[in-house]
PDB file of C-alpha atoms in Angstrom:
ATOM      1  CA  GLY A1078      96.633 -64.227 129.825  1.00  0.00           C
ATOM      2  CA  GLU A1079      93.996 -64.853 127.201  1.00  0.00           C
ATOM      3  CA  ASP A1080      92.315 -67.837 126.465  1.00  0.00           C
ATOM      4  CA  VAL A1081      92.548 -70.187 123.156  1.00  0.00           C
ATOM      5  CA  GLU A1082      88.533 -70.169 122.404  1.00  0.00           C
ATOM      6  CA  GLN A1083      87.318 -73.382 120.712  1.00  0.00           C
ATOM      7  CA  SER A1084      83.479 -74.618 120.922  1.00  0.00           C
ATOM      8  CA  LEU A1085      82.996 -77.408 122.696  1.00  0.00           C
ATOM      9  CA  PHE A1086      80.899 -79.819 121.111  1.00  0.00           C
ATOM     10  CA  LEU A1087      79.875 -80.425 117.611  1.00  0.00           C
ATOM     11  CA  SER A1088      77.995 -83.722 116.262  1.00  0.00           C
ATOM     12  CA  VAL A1089      77.409 -84.513 112.469  1.00  0.00           C
ATOM     13  CA  ARG A1090      76.682 -87.812 110.388  1.00  0.00           C
ATOM     14  CA  GLU A1091      79.020 -90.001 109.258  1.00  0.00           C
ATOM     15  CA  GLY A1092      79.996 -89.163 105.512  1.00  0.00           C
ATOM     16  CA  ASP A1093      79.331 -85.343 106.013  1.00  0.00           C
ATOM     17  CA  SER A1094      82.303 -82.843 106.966  1.00  0.00           C
ATOM     18  CA  SER A1095      83.200 -81.764 110.118  1.00  0.00           C
ATOM     19  CA  VAL A1096      84.642 -77.911 110.675  1.00  0.00           C
ATOM     20  CA  ILE A1097      86.000 -77.434 113.811  1.00  0.00           C
ATOM     21  CA  ASN A1098      86.423 -73.297 114.599  1.00  0.00           C
ATOM     22  CA  CYS A1099      89.249 -71.670 117.284  1.00  0.00           C
ATOM     23  CA  THR A1100      90.099 -68.278 117.789  1.00  0.00           C
ATOM     24  CA  TYR A1101      94.100 -67.775 118.917  1.00  0.00           C
ATOM     25  CA  THR A1102      95.557 -64.996 120.703  1.00  0.00           C
ATOM     26  CA  ASP A1103      98.749 -63.987 119.953  1.00  0.00           C
ATOM     27  CA  SER A1104      99.432 -62.658 116.361  1.00  0.00           C
ATOM     28  CA  SER A1105     103.001 -63.800 116.868  1.00  0.00           C
ATOM     29  CA  SER A1106     102.216 -67.524 116.982  1.00  0.00           C
ATOM     30  CA  THR A1107     104.656 -68.899 114.456  1.00  0.00           C
ATOM     31  CA  TYR A1108     102.750 -72.439 114.305  1.00  0.00           C
ATOM     32  CA  LEU A1109      99.525 -73.442 114.858  1.00  0.00           C
ATOM     33  CA  TYR A1110      98.431 -77.028 115.615  1.00  0.00           C
ATOM     34  CA  TRP A1111      95.639 -79.416 115.799  1.00  0.00           C
ATOM     35  CA  TYR A1112      96.021 -82.277 118.047  1.00  0.00           C
ATOM     36  CA  LYS A1113      93.259 -85.615 118.615  1.00  0.00           C
ATOM     37  CA  GLN A1114      92.811 -87.375 121.614  1.00  0.00           C
ATOM     38  CA  GLU A1115      90.801 -89.885 121.647  1.00  0.00           C
ATOM     39  CA  PRO A1116      89.421 -91.838 125.008  1.00  0.00           C
ATOM     40  CA  GLY A1117      92.290 -92.329 127.757  1.00  0.00           C
ATOM     41  CA  ALA A1118      94.719 -91.916 125.346  1.00  0.00           C
ATOM     42  CA  GLY A1119      97.592 -89.134 124.998  1.00  0.00           C
ATOM     43  CA  LEU A1120      97.398 -86.538 121.828  1.00  0.00           C
ATOM     44  CA  GLN A1121      98.156 -87.148 118.653  1.00  0.00           C
ATOM     45  CA  LEU A1122      99.626 -84.560 116.425  1.00  0.00           C
ATOM     46  CA  LEU A1123      97.281 -84.490 113.665  1.00  0.00           C
ATOM     47  CA  THR A1124      98.083 -81.360 111.553  1.00  0.00           C
ATOM     48  CA  TYR A1125      99.912 -78.528 111.793  1.00  0.00           C
ATOM     49  CA  ILE A1126      99.684 -75.050 110.469  1.00  0.00           C
ATOM     50  CA  PHE A1127     102.970 -71.519 109.515  1.00  0.00           C
ATOM     51  CA  SER A1128     101.705 -68.845 110.331  1.00  0.00           C
ATOM     52  CA  ASN A1129     102.544 -67.521 106.619  1.00  0.00           C
ATOM     53  CA  MET A1130     100.036 -69.625 105.017  1.00  0.00           C
ATOM     54  CA  ASP A1131      96.464 -69.390 104.332  1.00  0.00           C
ATOM     55  CA  MET A1132      95.229 -73.140 103.763  1.00  0.00           C
ATOM     56  CA  LYS A1133      97.004 -76.874 104.274  1.00  0.00           C
ATOM     57  CA  GLN A1134      95.678 -80.075 103.025  1.00  0.00           C
ATOM     58  CA  ASP A1135      96.426 -83.026 104.374  1.00  0.00           C
ATOM     59  CA  GLN A1136      94.319 -85.772 103.186  1.00  0.00           C
ATOM     60  CA  ARG A1137      90.958 -85.885 104.583  1.00  0.00           C
ATOM     61  CA  LEU A1138      92.319 -82.311 106.598  1.00  0.00           C
ATOM     62  CA  THR A1139      92.493 -79.069 105.624  1.00  0.00           C
ATOM     63  CA  VAL A1140      93.165 -75.793 108.084  1.00  0.00           C
ATOM     64  CA  LEU A1141      92.742 -72.942 107.255  1.00  0.00           C
ATOM     65  CA  LEU A1142      94.704 -69.838 108.650  1.00  0.00           C
ATOM     66  CA  ASN A1143      93.165 -66.171 108.758  1.00  0.00           C
ATOM     67  CA  LYS A1144      95.661 -64.266 110.419  1.00  0.00           C
ATOM     68  CA  LYS A1145      93.690 -61.131 110.611  1.00  0.00           C
ATOM     69  CA  ASP A1146      91.162 -62.719 112.974  1.00  0.00           C
ATOM     70  CA  LYS A1147      93.587 -64.933 114.570  1.00  0.00           C
ATOM     71  CA  HIS A1148      90.649 -67.542 113.228  1.00  0.00           C
ATOM     72  CA  LEU A1149      92.099 -71.249 112.622  1.00  0.00           C
ATOM     73  CA  SER A1150      89.540 -73.923 111.298  1.00  0.00           C
ATOM     74  CA  LEU A1151      90.037 -77.614 110.641  1.00  0.00           C
ATOM     75  CA  ARG A1152      87.984 -79.189 108.213  1.00  0.00           C
ATOM     76  CA  ILE A1153      87.585 -82.957 108.497  1.00  0.00           C
ATOM     77  CA  ALA A1154      86.346 -84.544 105.148  1.00  0.00           C
ATOM     78  CA  ASP A1155      83.983 -87.715 105.111  1.00  0.00           C
ATOM     79  CA  THR A1156      83.785 -88.099 108.445  1.00  0.00           C
ATOM     80  CA  GLN A1157      83.936 -91.206 110.020  1.00  0.00           C
ATOM     81  CA  THR A1158      82.828 -93.220 113.224  1.00  0.00           C
ATOM     82  CA  GLY A1159      86.739 -93.390 114.096  1.00  0.00           C
ATOM     83  CA  ASP A1160      87.172 -89.550 114.011  1.00  0.00           C
ATOM     84  CA  SER A1161      84.855 -89.575 116.772  1.00  0.00           C
ATOM     85  CA  ALA A1162      87.388 -87.571 119.479  1.00  0.00           C
ATOM     86  CA  ILE A1163      88.291 -84.614 121.488  1.00  0.00           C
ATOM     87  CA  TYR A1164      90.004 -82.344 119.470  1.00  0.00           C
ATOM     88  CA  PHE A1165      92.408 -79.147 120.341  1.00  0.00           C
ATOM     89  CA  CYS A1166      93.536 -75.963 118.612  1.00  0.00           C
ATOM     90  CA  ALA A1167      96.645 -74.782 120.071  1.00  0.00           C
ATOM     91  CA  GLU A1168      99.071 -72.061 118.958  1.00  0.00           C
ATOM     92  CA  ARG A1169     103.230 -71.946 119.445  1.00  0.00           C
ATOM     93  CA  ARG A1170     103.644 -68.648 121.269  1.00  0.00           C
ATOM     94  CA  PRO A1171     107.478 -67.193 121.618  1.00  0.00           C
ATOM     95  CA  GLY A1172     108.603 -66.256 124.590  1.00  0.00           C
ATOM     96  CA  ALA A1173     112.218 -66.439 127.071  1.00  0.00           C
ATOM     97  CA  GLY A1174     114.085 -68.769 124.422  1.00  0.00           C
ATOM     98  CA  SER A1175     111.674 -71.261 123.772  1.00  0.00           C
ATOM     99  CA  TYR A1176     108.383 -71.536 122.339  1.00  0.00           C
ATOM    100  CA  GLN A1177     105.188 -72.486 124.467  1.00  0.00           C
ATOM    101  CA  LEU A1178     102.419 -74.411 123.475  1.00  0.00           C
ATOM    102  CA  THR A1179      98.785 -72.879 124.429  1.00  0.00           C
ATOM    103  CA  PHE A1180      95.761 -74.827 124.017  1.00  0.00           C
ATOM    104  CA  GLY A1181      92.040 -74.174 123.787  1.00  0.00           C
ATOM    105  CA  LYS A1182      90.080 -76.549 125.811  1.00  0.00           C
ATOM    106  CA  GLY A1183      88.834 -79.190 122.967  1.00  0.00           C
ATOM    107  CA  THR A1184      85.860 -79.897 120.664  1.00  0.00           C
ATOM    108  CA  LYS A1185      84.510 -83.158 121.686  1.00  0.00           C
ATOM    109  CA  LEU A1186      83.450 -84.407 117.600  1.00  0.00           C
ATOM    110  CA  SER A1187      80.436 -87.153 117.623  1.00  0.00           C
ATOM    111  CA  VAL A1188      79.890 -88.704 114.431  1.00  0.00           C
ATOM    112  CA  ILE A1189      76.537 -90.268 114.208  1.00  0.00           C
ATOM    113  CA  PRO A1190      76.356 -93.297 112.602  1.00  0.00           C
TER     114      PRO A1190
ATOM    115  CA  ASN B1370     110.757 -95.189 117.087  1.00  0.00           C
ATOM    116  CA  ALA B1371     109.416 -94.283 121.231  1.00  0.00           C
ATOM    117  CA  GLY B1372     108.841 -91.040 120.872  1.00  0.00           C
ATOM    118  CA  VAL B1373     107.690 -89.485 124.484  1.00  0.00           C
ATOM    119  CA  THR B1374     107.678 -92.167 127.064  1.00  0.00           C
ATOM    120  CA  GLN B1375     106.229 -90.944 130.621  1.00  0.00           C
ATOM    121  CA  THR B1376     106.391 -93.433 133.490  1.00  0.00           C
ATOM    122  CA  PRO B1377     104.079 -94.841 135.484  1.00  0.00           C
ATOM    123  CA  LYS B1378     100.777 -94.646 133.814  1.00  0.00           C
ATOM    124  CA  PHE B1379      98.951 -94.650 136.705  1.00  0.00           C
ATOM    125  CA  GLN B1380      99.577 -94.179 140.244  1.00  0.00           C
ATOM    126  CA  VAL B1381      98.051 -93.439 143.416  1.00  0.00           C
ATOM    127  CA  LEU B1382      99.146 -91.026 146.574  1.00  0.00           C
ATOM    128  CA  LYS B1383      97.905 -90.220 149.915  1.00  0.00           C
ATOM    129  CA  THR B1384      97.804 -86.686 150.714  1.00  0.00           C
ATOM    130  CA  GLY B1385     101.810 -85.410 151.762  1.00  0.00           C
ATOM    131  CA  GLN B1386     103.288 -88.855 149.735  1.00  0.00           C
ATOM    132  CA  SER B1387     106.210 -87.228 147.018  1.00  0.00           C
ATOM    133  CA  MET B1388     106.588 -89.015 144.106  1.00  0.00           C
ATOM    134  CA  THR B1389     108.141 -88.220 140.784  1.00  0.00           C
ATOM    135  CA  LEU B1390     107.123 -88.588 137.354  1.00  0.00           C
ATOM    136  CA  GLN B1391     109.913 -89.534 134.332  1.00  0.00           C
ATOM    137  CA  CYS B1392     109.676 -88.500 130.872  1.00  0.00           C
ATOM    138  CA  ALA B1393     112.367 -89.168 128.249  1.00  0.00           C
ATOM    139  CA  GLN B1394     112.206 -88.767 124.688  1.00  0.00           C
ATOM    140  CA  ASP B1395     114.523 -90.247 122.094  1.00  0.00           C
ATOM    141  CA  MET B1396     114.215 -87.454 119.106  1.00  0.00           C
ATOM    142  CA  ASN B1397     116.745 -84.867 120.113  1.00  0.00           C
ATOM    143  CA  HIS B1398     114.483 -82.295 120.793  1.00  0.00           C
ATOM    144  CA  ASN B1399     116.087 -78.927 123.008  1.00  0.00           C
ATOM    145  CA  SER B1400     112.558 -78.552 124.610  1.00  0.00           C
ATOM    146  CA  MET B1401     110.333 -80.344 127.114  1.00  0.00           C
ATOM    147  CA  TYR B1402     107.262 -79.965 128.276  1.00  0.00           C
ATOM    148  CA  TRP B1403     105.205 -80.731 131.423  1.00  0.00           C
ATOM    149  CA  TYR B1404     101.205 -79.965 131.133  1.00  0.00           C
ATOM    150  CA  ARG B1405      98.177 -81.166 133.124  1.00  0.00           C
ATOM    151  CA  GLN B1406      94.848 -82.045 132.231  1.00  0.00           C
ATOM    152  CA  ASP B1407      91.585 -81.484 134.297  1.00  0.00           C
ATOM    153  CA  PRO B1408      87.698 -81.831 132.482  1.00  0.00           C
ATOM    154  CA  GLY B1409      86.288 -78.537 131.192  1.00  0.00           C
ATOM    155  CA  MET B1410      90.306 -76.776 131.736  1.00  0.00           C
ATOM    156  CA  GLY B1411      92.112 -78.386 128.615  1.00  0.00           C
ATOM    157  CA  LEU B1412      95.785 -78.214 128.940  1.00  0.00           C
ATOM    158  CA  ARG B1413      98.185 -75.994 131.606  1.00  0.00           C
ATOM    159  CA  LEU B1414     101.239 -75.688 131.348  1.00  0.00           C
ATOM    160  CA  ILE B1415     103.053 -76.465 134.707  1.00  0.00           C
ATOM    161  CA  TYR B1416     106.987 -76.111 133.225  1.00  0.00           C
ATOM    162  CA  TYR B1417     109.241 -76.202 130.215  1.00  0.00           C
ATOM    163  CA  SER B1418     112.620 -75.979 129.480  1.00  0.00           C
ATOM    164  CA  ALA B1419     113.906 -74.480 126.929  1.00  0.00           C
ATOM    165  CA  SER B1420     116.957 -76.522 126.342  1.00  0.00           C
ATOM    166  CA  GLU B1421     119.371 -78.823 128.810  1.00  0.00           C
ATOM    167  CA  GLY B1422     120.386 -77.064 131.958  1.00  0.00           C
ATOM    168  CA  THR B1423     117.152 -74.517 132.015  1.00  0.00           C
ATOM    169  CA  THR B1424     113.396 -74.653 133.413  1.00  0.00           C
ATOM    170  CA  ASP B1425     110.916 -71.803 133.507  1.00  0.00           C
ATOM    171  CA  LYS B1426     107.498 -72.043 135.102  1.00  0.00           C
ATOM    172  CA  GLY B1427     104.538 -72.312 132.712  1.00  0.00           C
ATOM    173  CA  GLU B1428     100.936 -70.983 134.260  1.00  0.00           C
ATOM    174  CA  VAL B1429     100.228 -73.477 137.114  1.00  0.00           C
ATOM    175  CA  PRO B1430     103.837 -74.321 138.365  1.00  0.00           C
ATOM    176  CA  ASN B1431     102.817 -74.329 142.412  1.00  0.00           C
ATOM    177  CA  GLY B1432     103.284 -77.221 143.915  1.00  0.00           C
ATOM    178  CA  TYR B1433     105.191 -78.400 141.537  1.00  0.00           C
ATOM    179  CA  ASN B1434     109.315 -79.131 140.255  1.00  0.00           C
ATOM    180  CA  VAL B1435     111.098 -80.488 137.887  1.00  0.00           C
ATOM    181  CA  SER B1436     114.383 -81.569 136.766  1.00  0.00           C
ATOM    182  CA  ARG B1437     116.231 -81.140 133.360  1.00  0.00           C
ATOM    183  CA  LEU B1438     118.345 -84.301 133.505  1.00  0.00           C
ATOM    184  CA  ASN B1439     119.856 -84.398 130.681  1.00  0.00           C
ATOM    185  CA  LYS B1440     118.625 -82.947 126.913  1.00  0.00           C
ATOM    186  CA  ARG B1441     116.621 -86.533 127.188  1.00  0.00           C
ATOM    187  CA  GLU B1442     114.916 -86.574 130.399  1.00  0.00           C
ATOM    188  CA  PHE B1443     112.621 -83.913 132.096  1.00  0.00           C
ATOM    189  CA  SER B1444     111.322 -84.847 135.242  1.00  0.00           C
ATOM    190  CA  LEU B1445     108.472 -83.654 137.210  1.00  0.00           C
ATOM    191  CA  ARG B1446     108.244 -83.685 141.051  1.00  0.00           C
ATOM    192  CA  LEU B1447     105.108 -83.469 143.495  1.00  0.00           C
ATOM    193  CA  GLU B1448     106.515 -82.981 146.934  1.00  0.00           C
ATOM    194  CA  SER B1449     103.825 -83.094 149.200  1.00  0.00           C
ATOM    195  CA  ALA B1450     100.633 -84.066 147.032  1.00  0.00           C
ATOM    196  CA  ALA B1451      97.487 -82.988 147.256  1.00  0.00           C
ATOM    197  CA  PRO B1452      93.990 -84.075 146.033  1.00  0.00           C
ATOM    198  CA  SER B1453      94.229 -80.418 144.237  1.00  0.00           C
ATOM    199  CA  GLN B1454      96.617 -81.958 141.785  1.00  0.00           C
ATOM    200  CA  THR B1455      94.701 -85.095 141.105  1.00  0.00           C
ATOM    201  CA  SER B1456      94.935 -85.030 137.208  1.00  0.00           C
ATOM    202  CA  VAL B1457      96.360 -86.177 133.993  1.00  0.00           C
ATOM    203  CA  TYR B1458      99.968 -85.173 133.217  1.00  0.00           C
ATOM    204  CA  PHE B1459     101.288 -85.024 129.621  1.00  0.00           C
ATOM    205  CA  CYS B1460     105.311 -84.615 129.021  1.00  0.00           C
ATOM    206  CA  ALA B1461     105.899 -83.201 125.786  1.00  0.00           C
ATOM    207  CA  SER B1462     108.871 -82.587 123.780  1.00  0.00           C
ATOM    208  CA  SER B1463     109.716 -80.463 120.208  1.00  0.00           C
ATOM    209  CA  GLY B1464     112.359 -79.054 118.074  1.00  0.00           C
ATOM    210  CA  HIS B1465     113.290 -75.650 116.689  1.00  0.00           C
ATOM    211  CA  PHE B1466     110.497 -75.963 113.947  1.00  0.00           C
ATOM    212  CA  ALA B1467     107.248 -76.818 114.264  1.00  0.00           C
ATOM    213  CA  GLU B1468     105.826 -80.849 115.436  1.00  0.00           C
ATOM    214  CA  ALA B1469     105.577 -81.061 119.017  1.00  0.00           C
ATOM    215  CA  PHE B1470     104.694 -84.744 120.561  1.00  0.00           C
ATOM    216  CA  PHE B1471     103.123 -85.934 123.894  1.00  0.00           C
ATOM    217  CA  GLY B1472     103.546 -89.124 125.728  1.00  0.00           C
ATOM    218  CA  GLN B1473     100.587 -91.083 126.739  1.00  0.00           C
ATOM    219  CA  GLY B1474      99.812 -89.920 129.937  1.00  0.00           C
ATOM    220  CA  THR B1475     100.178 -90.007 133.633  1.00  0.00           C
ATOM    221  CA  ARG B1476      96.220 -90.319 135.604  1.00  0.00           C
ATOM    222  CA  LEU B1477      97.564 -89.446 139.538  1.00  0.00           C
ATOM    223  CA  THR B1478      95.569 -89.717 141.637  1.00  0.00           C
ATOM    224  CA  VAL B1479      95.977 -88.502 145.732  1.00  0.00           C
ATOM    225  CA  VAL B1480      93.480 -89.350 148.202  1.00  0.00           C
TER     226      VAL B1480
END
């Protein structure tokens, strides 16, 4: 099937904003997610957005959704060194009585002090 | 509140050995999933269970079997481990609406 696409790497300076982009595949996906993975750890749910929303803000995180282009972005304001991690975009596709999460390959965010 | 608990956290197997990865959730979720994570490949779905008593294949099911023992527990079995199954395995669960939660992972090495 089609892949969820993300850039593999992003480097920003501490205090700047980070924008991580994602293109998902299925226009019928109902929920879209951003997960954070720190080295050696599991996936931590950061935020999610329902498909009938354009934007969701949660403290330093802003999610923008463009359904027409199937484009999702995560903006992290005032990026800190603790934000260094891999960020995964995921879509929740309907199918077979359940909802499957399909992930991008992840964007590695490096924050330069 | 434990969330999703996986055991073991680390495992080394010899080629041809079998093992079962255990997963339990305490959030009363209907759906549970097993993923594997490999460098450069992201997370790929192995099997999922929409509800107790049902299981379905995901993207990469070959070499694996699963059992949805009850609503809480979803196990993944490797009958005859191969080096290609060296990976990090994640269990996840989700409810009817949105949030999907992951366990901390099992790091499996097959030698």
